[in-house]
CSV table of C-alpha atoms and ligand atoms in Angstrom, one decimal:
chain,number,residue,atom,x,y,z
A,1,MET,CA,90.8,86.9,94.3
A,2,SER,CA,92.1,83.3,94.8
A,3,VAL,CA,94.8,82.5,97.3
A,4,GLU,CA,97.3,81.7,94.5
A,5,GLN,CA,96.9,85.2,93.0
A,6,LEU,CA,98.0,87.2,96.0
A,7,THR,CA,101.1,89.3,95.6
A,8,ILE,CA,102.5,92.2,97.6
A,9,ALA,CA,100.5,94.5,95.3
A,10,SER,CA,97.3,92.9,96.7
A,11,TYR,CA,97.9,94.6,100.0
A,12,LYS,CA,99.0,98.1,98.8
A,13,SER,CA,96.2,100.7,98.3
A,14,SER,CA,96.3,103.2,95.5
A,15,LEU,CA,97.3,105.9,98.0
A,16,LYS,CA,101.1,106.3,98.4
A,17,PRO,CA,102.2,106.8,102.0
A,18,ILE,CA,102.6,110.5,102.8
A,19,TRP,CA,105.0,110.1,105.7
A,20,CYS,CA,108.1,112.3,105.7
A,21,ALA,CA,111.0,110.9,103.6
A,22,GLY,CA,112.9,108.6,105.8
A,23,CYS,CA,110.2,108.1,108.4
A,24,GLY,CA,110.5,104.8,110.3
A,25,ASP,CA,107.0,103.8,109.5
A,26,TYR,CA,108.1,102.9,105.9
A,27,GLY,CA,110.3,100.4,107.5
A,28,ALA,CA,107.3,98.9,109.3
A,29,ILE,CA,104.7,98.9,106.5
A,30,ASN,CA,106.8,97.0,103.9
A,31,PRO,CA,107.5,94.0,106.2
A,32,PHE,CA,103.9,94.1,107.2
A,33,TYR,CA,102.8,93.7,103.5
A,34,GLN,CA,105.3,90.9,103.2
A,35,ALA,CA,104.0,89.2,106.3
A,36,LEU,CA,100.4,89.4,105.1
A,37,LEU,CA,101.5,87.7,101.9
A,38,ALA,CA,103.6,85.0,103.6
A,39,CYS,CA,100.5,84.2,105.8
A,40,GLN,CA,98.2,84.3,102.7
A,41,ILE,CA,96.0,86.8,104.5
A,42,GLN,CA,93.0,87.6,102.3
A,43,PRO,CA,92.5,91.4,102.1
A,44,LYS,CA,88.7,91.0,101.9
A,45,ASP,CA,88.8,89.3,105.3
A,46,THR,CA,91.1,91.8,107.0
A,47,VAL,CA,90.5,95.0,108.9
A,48,ILE,CA,93.1,97.5,110.1
A,49,VAL,CA,92.0,99.7,112.9
A,50,SER,CA,94.1,102.7,113.9
A,51,GLY,CA,94.1,105.6,116.3
A,52,ILE,CA,95.5,109.1,115.9
A,53,GLY,CA,99.0,110.0,114.9
A,54,CYS,CA,101.3,109.6,111.9
A,55,SER,CA,101.1,105.8,112.2
A,56,GLY,CA,97.3,106.1,112.4
A,57,ARG,CA,97.4,106.6,108.7
A,58,PHE,CA,98.4,102.9,108.2
A,59,PRO,CA,95.0,101.7,107.0
A,60,TYR,CA,94.9,104.3,104.2
A,61,PHE,CA,97.9,102.6,102.6
A,62,CYS,CA,96.6,99.0,102.8
A,63,ASP,CA,94.1,97.6,100.4
A,64,THR,CA,92.0,96.0,103.2
A,65,TYR,CA,89.1,97.3,105.2
A,66,GLY,CA,90.2,100.1,107.5
A,67,PHE,CA,88.9,102.1,110.4
A,68,HIS,CA,90.7,105.3,111.5
A,69,GLY,CA,89.1,106.0,114.8
A,70,VAL,CA,89.5,108.4,117.7
A,71,HIS,CA,92.6,108.9,119.8
A,72,GLY,CA,93.7,105.9,121.8
A,73,ARG,CA,90.7,103.7,121.0
A,74,ALA,CA,92.0,101.3,118.4
A,75,LEU,CA,92.1,98.4,120.8
A,76,PRO,CA,88.5,98.4,122.0
A,77,THR,CA,87.3,98.9,118.5
A,78,ALA,CA,89.4,96.1,117.2
A,79,SER,CA,88.3,93.8,120.0
A,80,GLY,CA,84.6,94.5,119.2
A,81,MET,CA,85.2,93.7,115.6
A,82,LYS,CA,86.9,90.4,116.3
A,83,THR,CA,84.2,89.4,118.8
A,84,ALA,CA,81.4,90.2,116.3
A,85,ASN,CA,83.1,88.4,113.5
A,86,PRO,CA,85.9,86.0,114.6
A,87,ARG,CA,86.5,85.0,111.0
A,88,LEU,CA,88.2,88.3,110.3
A,89,ASN,CA,91.9,89.1,110.6
A,90,ILE,CA,92.0,92.2,112.8
A,91,PHE,CA,95.1,94.4,113.2
A,92,ALA,CA,95.3,97.5,115.4
A,93,VAL,CA,98.0,100.0,114.7
A,94,GLY,CA,99.1,103.1,116.6
A,95,GLY,CA,102.0,105.0,118.1
A,96,ASP,CA,103.4,105.4,121.5
A,97,GLY,CA,101.3,108.5,122.3
A,98,ASP,CA,98.1,106.9,121.1
A,99,GLY,CA,98.7,103.4,122.5
A,100,LEU,CA,100.7,104.1,125.7
A,101,GLY,CA,99.3,107.5,126.5
A,102,ILE,CA,95.6,108.1,126.0
A,103,GLY,CA,95.0,104.5,125.1
A,104,GLY,CA,97.3,102.8,127.5
A,105,GLY,CA,94.5,101.7,129.8
A,106,HIS,CA,93.0,99.4,127.2
A,107,ILE,CA,96.1,97.1,127.0
A,108,PRO,CA,95.6,95.2,130.2
A,109,HIS,CA,91.9,94.5,129.4
A,110,VAL,CA,92.6,93.2,126.0
A,111,ALA,CA,95.4,91.1,127.6
A,112,ARG,CA,92.9,89.7,130.2
A,113,LYS,CA,90.5,88.7,127.5
A,114,ASN,CA,93.2,87.5,125.2
A,115,VAL,CA,91.4,88.8,122.1
A,116,ASP,CA,92.9,87.2,119.0
A,117,ILE,CA,94.2,90.4,117.3
A,118,VAL,CA,97.6,91.7,116.4
A,119,TYR,CA,98.7,95.1,117.7
A,120,LEU,CA,101.5,97.0,115.9
A,121,LEU,CA,102.7,99.7,118.2
A,122,LEU,CA,105.0,102.0,116.3
A,123,ASP,CA,107.2,103.8,118.9
A,124,ASN,CA,109.0,107.0,117.9
A,125,SER,CA,109.2,108.4,121.4
A,126,ILE,CA,107.4,111.6,120.4
A,127,TYR,CA,104.1,113.0,119.2
A,128,GLY,CA,105.1,113.5,115.6
A,129,LEU,CA,101.8,114.5,113.9
A,130,THR,CA,101.2,117.3,116.4
A,131,LYS,CA,104.7,118.6,115.9
A,132,GLY,CA,106.9,117.2,118.6
A,133,GLN,CA,105.6,117.0,122.1
A,134,SER,CA,107.0,114.5,124.7
A,135,SER,CA,105.4,111.1,124.7
A,136,PRO,CA,105.2,108.3,127.3
A,137,THR,CA,108.5,106.8,125.9
A,138,SER,CA,110.5,110.0,125.5
A,139,PRO,CA,113.8,109.3,127.3
A,140,LEU,CA,115.2,111.6,130.0
A,141,PRO,CA,116.4,114.3,129.7
A,142,MET,CA,115.1,114.8,126.2
A,143,LEU,CA,114.2,118.3,125.1
A,144,SER,CA,110.9,118.8,123.2
A,145,LYS,CA,108.4,121.5,122.4
A,146,THR,CA,106.5,120.8,125.6
A,147,ALA,CA,109.7,120.4,127.6
A,148,PRO,CA,112.2,123.1,126.4
A,149,TYR,CA,114.3,122.6,129.5
A,150,GLY,CA,114.2,118.8,129.4
A,151,PHE,CA,111.6,116.2,130.1
A,152,LEU,CA,110.8,115.6,133.8
A,153,GLU,CA,109.0,112.2,133.7
A,154,GLU,CA,110.5,108.8,133.6
A,155,PRO,CA,109.8,107.0,130.4
A,156,LEU,CA,107.6,103.9,130.4
A,157,ASN,CA,109.2,100.5,129.9
A,158,PRO,CA,106.5,99.2,127.4
A,159,LEU,CA,107.9,95.6,127.2
A,160,ALA,CA,107.9,95.2,131.0
A,161,MET,CA,104.4,96.7,131.0
A,162,TYR,CA,103.1,94.2,128.5
A,163,LEU,CA,104.7,91.4,130.5
A,164,GLY,CA,103.1,92.7,133.7
A,165,TYR,CA,99.7,92.6,132.0
A,166,ASN,CA,100.4,89.1,130.8
A,167,VAL,CA,99.9,89.8,127.1
A,168,SER,CA,100.2,86.4,125.5
A,169,PHE,CA,102.6,87.3,122.6
A,170,ILE,CA,105.2,90.0,123.0
A,171,ALA,CA,107.9,90.9,120.5
A,172,ARG,CA,110.0,93.9,119.7
A,173,GLY,CA,111.5,94.9,116.4
A,174,PHE,CA,113.1,97.9,114.7
A,175,SER,CA,112.1,99.5,111.5
A,176,GLY,CA,115.8,99.6,110.6
A,177,LYS,CA,115.8,95.8,110.5
A,178,PRO,CA,112.9,94.9,108.2
A,179,LYS,CA,113.7,91.2,107.7
A,180,GLN,CA,113.5,90.5,111.4
A,181,LEU,CA,110.3,92.6,111.6
A,182,LYS,CA,108.7,90.6,108.8
A,183,GLU,CA,109.4,87.4,110.8
A,184,LEU,CA,108.0,88.9,114.0
A,185,PHE,CA,104.8,90.0,112.2
A,186,ILE,CA,104.4,86.5,110.7
A,187,GLN,CA,104.8,84.9,114.2
A,188,ALA,CA,102.3,87.4,115.6
A,189,ILE,CA,99.7,86.7,112.9
A,190,ARG,CA,100.0,82.9,113.5
A,191,HIS,CA,99.6,83.3,117.3
A,192,ARG,CA,96.2,82.6,118.7
A,193,GLY,CA,95.5,85.5,121.1
A,194,PHE,CA,96.6,89.0,121.8
A,195,ALA,CA,99.9,89.7,120.0
A,196,ILE,CA,101.9,92.9,120.4
A,197,VAL,CA,104.8,93.7,118.1
A,198,HIS,CA,106.4,96.8,119.5
A,199,VAL,CA,108.3,98.5,116.7
A,200,MET,CA,111.0,101.1,117.3
A,201,SER,CA,110.2,103.4,114.4
A,202,PRO,CA,112.1,106.7,114.4
A,203,CYS,CA,110.5,110.1,113.6
A,204,VAL,CA,113.2,111.7,111.5
A,205,THR,CA,111.5,115.1,111.5
A,206,MET,CA,110.5,115.8,115.1
A,207,ASN,CA,112.9,113.6,117.2
A,208,GLN,CA,116.6,114.3,117.0
A,209,HIS,CA,117.2,112.1,120.2
A,210,VAL,CA,115.8,108.7,119.3
A,211,THR,CA,117.2,108.2,115.8
A,212,PHE,CA,118.0,105.3,113.4
A,213,GLU,CA,121.7,105.8,114.4
A,214,SER,CA,121.1,105.9,118.2
A,215,LEU,CA,118.9,102.8,117.9
A,216,LYS,CA,121.4,100.9,115.7
A,217,GLN,CA,124.0,101.4,118.4
A,218,LEU,CA,121.8,99.9,121.0
A,219,TYR,CA,120.3,97.2,118.8
A,220,ALA,CA,120.8,93.5,119.8
A,221,GLU,CA,118.9,90.3,119.0
A,222,LEU,CA,117.8,88.2,121.9
A,223,PRO,CA,120.3,85.5,122.5
A,224,GLU,CA,119.7,82.0,121.2
A,225,ASP,CA,119.2,80.6,124.7
A,226,HIS,CA,116.3,83.0,125.4
A,227,ASP,CA,113.3,81.0,126.1
A,228,PRO,CA,110.0,82.7,125.0
A,229,ALA,CA,108.1,80.5,127.4
A,230,SER,CA,109.9,82.0,130.4
A,231,ARG,CA,108.3,85.2,131.6
A,232,GLY,CA,111.2,85.6,134.1
A,233,MET,CA,113.8,85.6,131.3
A,234,ALA,CA,111.6,88.0,129.3
A,235,PHE,CA,111.4,90.4,132.3
A,236,GLU,CA,115.1,90.3,132.7
A,237,ARG,CA,115.7,91.4,129.1
A,238,ALA,CA,112.9,94.0,129.2
A,239,LEU,CA,114.4,95.6,132.3
A,240,ASP,CA,117.9,95.6,130.7
A,241,THR,CA,117.7,99.0,128.9
A,242,SER,CA,121.5,99.1,128.3
A,243,ARG,CA,120.6,97.4,124.9
A,244,LEU,CA,117.6,97.5,122.6
A,245,TRP,CA,116.8,93.8,122.8
A,246,THR,CA,114.7,92.6,119.9
A,247,GLY,CA,113.0,89.4,118.9
A,248,LEU,CA,110.2,87.3,120.5
A,249,PHE,CA,110.3,88.0,124.2
A,250,TYR,CA,107.3,86.0,125.4
A,251,LYS,CA,104.6,83.7,124.1
A,252,GLU,CA,102.0,81.7,125.9
A,253,GLU,CA,99.2,79.6,124.4
A,254,ARG,CA,96.0,80.0,126.4
A,255,PRO,CA,92.2,80.3,125.5
A,256,THR,CA,91.1,83.3,123.6
A,257,LEU,CA,88.0,85.4,124.3
A,258,HIS,CA,86.4,83.6,121.4
A,259,ASP,CA,87.2,80.2,122.8
A,260,ARG,CA,85.6,81.2,126.1
A,261,LEU,CA,82.5,82.6,124.4
A,262,VAL,CA,82.0,79.4,122.4
A,263,ASP,CA,82.3,77.5,125.7
A,264,LEU,CA,79.9,79.9,127.4
A,265,ASN,CA,77.3,79.6,124.6
A,266,GLU,CA,77.5,75.8,124.8
A,267,ARG,CA,77.0,75.7,128.5
A,268,ALA,CA,74.2,78.3,128.5
A,269,GLY,CA,72.5,76.7,125.5
A,270,ARG,CA,72.5,73.3,127.3
A,271,TYR,CA,70.0,74.4,129.9
A,272,GLU,CA,67.7,76.8,128.2
A,273,ASN,CA,66.5,78.2,125.0
A,274,PHE,CA,65.6,81.8,124.4
A,275,LYS,CA,61.9,81.4,125.3
A,276,GLU,CA,62.8,79.8,128.6
A,277,LEU,CA,65.2,82.6,129.3
A,278,LEU,CA,62.6,85.3,128.6
A,279,ALA,CA,60.1,83.4,130.8
A,280,ARG,CA,62.4,84.0,133.8
A,281,PHE,CA,61.6,87.7,133.6
A,282,LYS,CA,57.8,87.5,133.4
B,1,SF4,FE1,107.1,110.1,110.4
B,1,SF4,FE2,107.8,112.0,112.2
B,1,SF4,FE3,107.2,112.7,109.7
B,1,SF4,FE4,105.3,111.7,111.4
B,1,SF4,S1,106.4,113.6,111.6
B,1,SF4,S2,105.6,111.1,109.2
B,1,SF4,S3,106.4,110.2,112.5
B,1,SF4,S4,108.9,111.4,110.3
């Protein structure tokens, strides 16, 4: 398909999403299709990798290549794909349980490598697919099936965590604000390096505490004088949980893993060829 022929339909698979009616994930996938079109992303050059959870179904509904892997392992799989074939557009998608619970340990290492991938983390503050257990972002004193008398653990602050790990592009959106989300996805796609778009995406079936209404009341866009080059300002906003600050928190241009591998290959190749390397081990 030529670039000129791409339309929104180019990105939609023949499978209709089977999320519950009103699920926040609909508010994330539509702006995602629009962002792919705006960036003229070729479906044949694109892979969407997901973990387990309702949002893990994302690849099924996109007419790209897809890989629905095991719980919490979308990031290492996506990193391997990008390293093996840097020409591909690689997206990782997962929820708060998948990405911040079992898979949370992968985020700092992808950040250190600055792998050029986009991670859509769809946060509904609950394990929806497995019928409503507390997740790493469930707020206190939320009741859930695993915490019938109230949750006991402090919720993570994912934005502060990404900043602490020095992720090179950090944005937060809300699936109730699809226009803003589309713009954030576009910026993330254009960023060279590891980009996280943290999307507040309510689970209307299993979570009666973090809802479209409650998030709308907290919702605020980062002020115009917010400087995404300032990690200090980004931390300040991330730590202010009195509002749901949204927009581009932080962005830094620095070498990607691919840049460093190219450089390494050049430096190594300058001194020896493969035969000389093997001869070292005789
Ligand atoms: Fe969406 Fe919740 Fe239904 Fe899963 S259970 S599809 S997260 S509304």
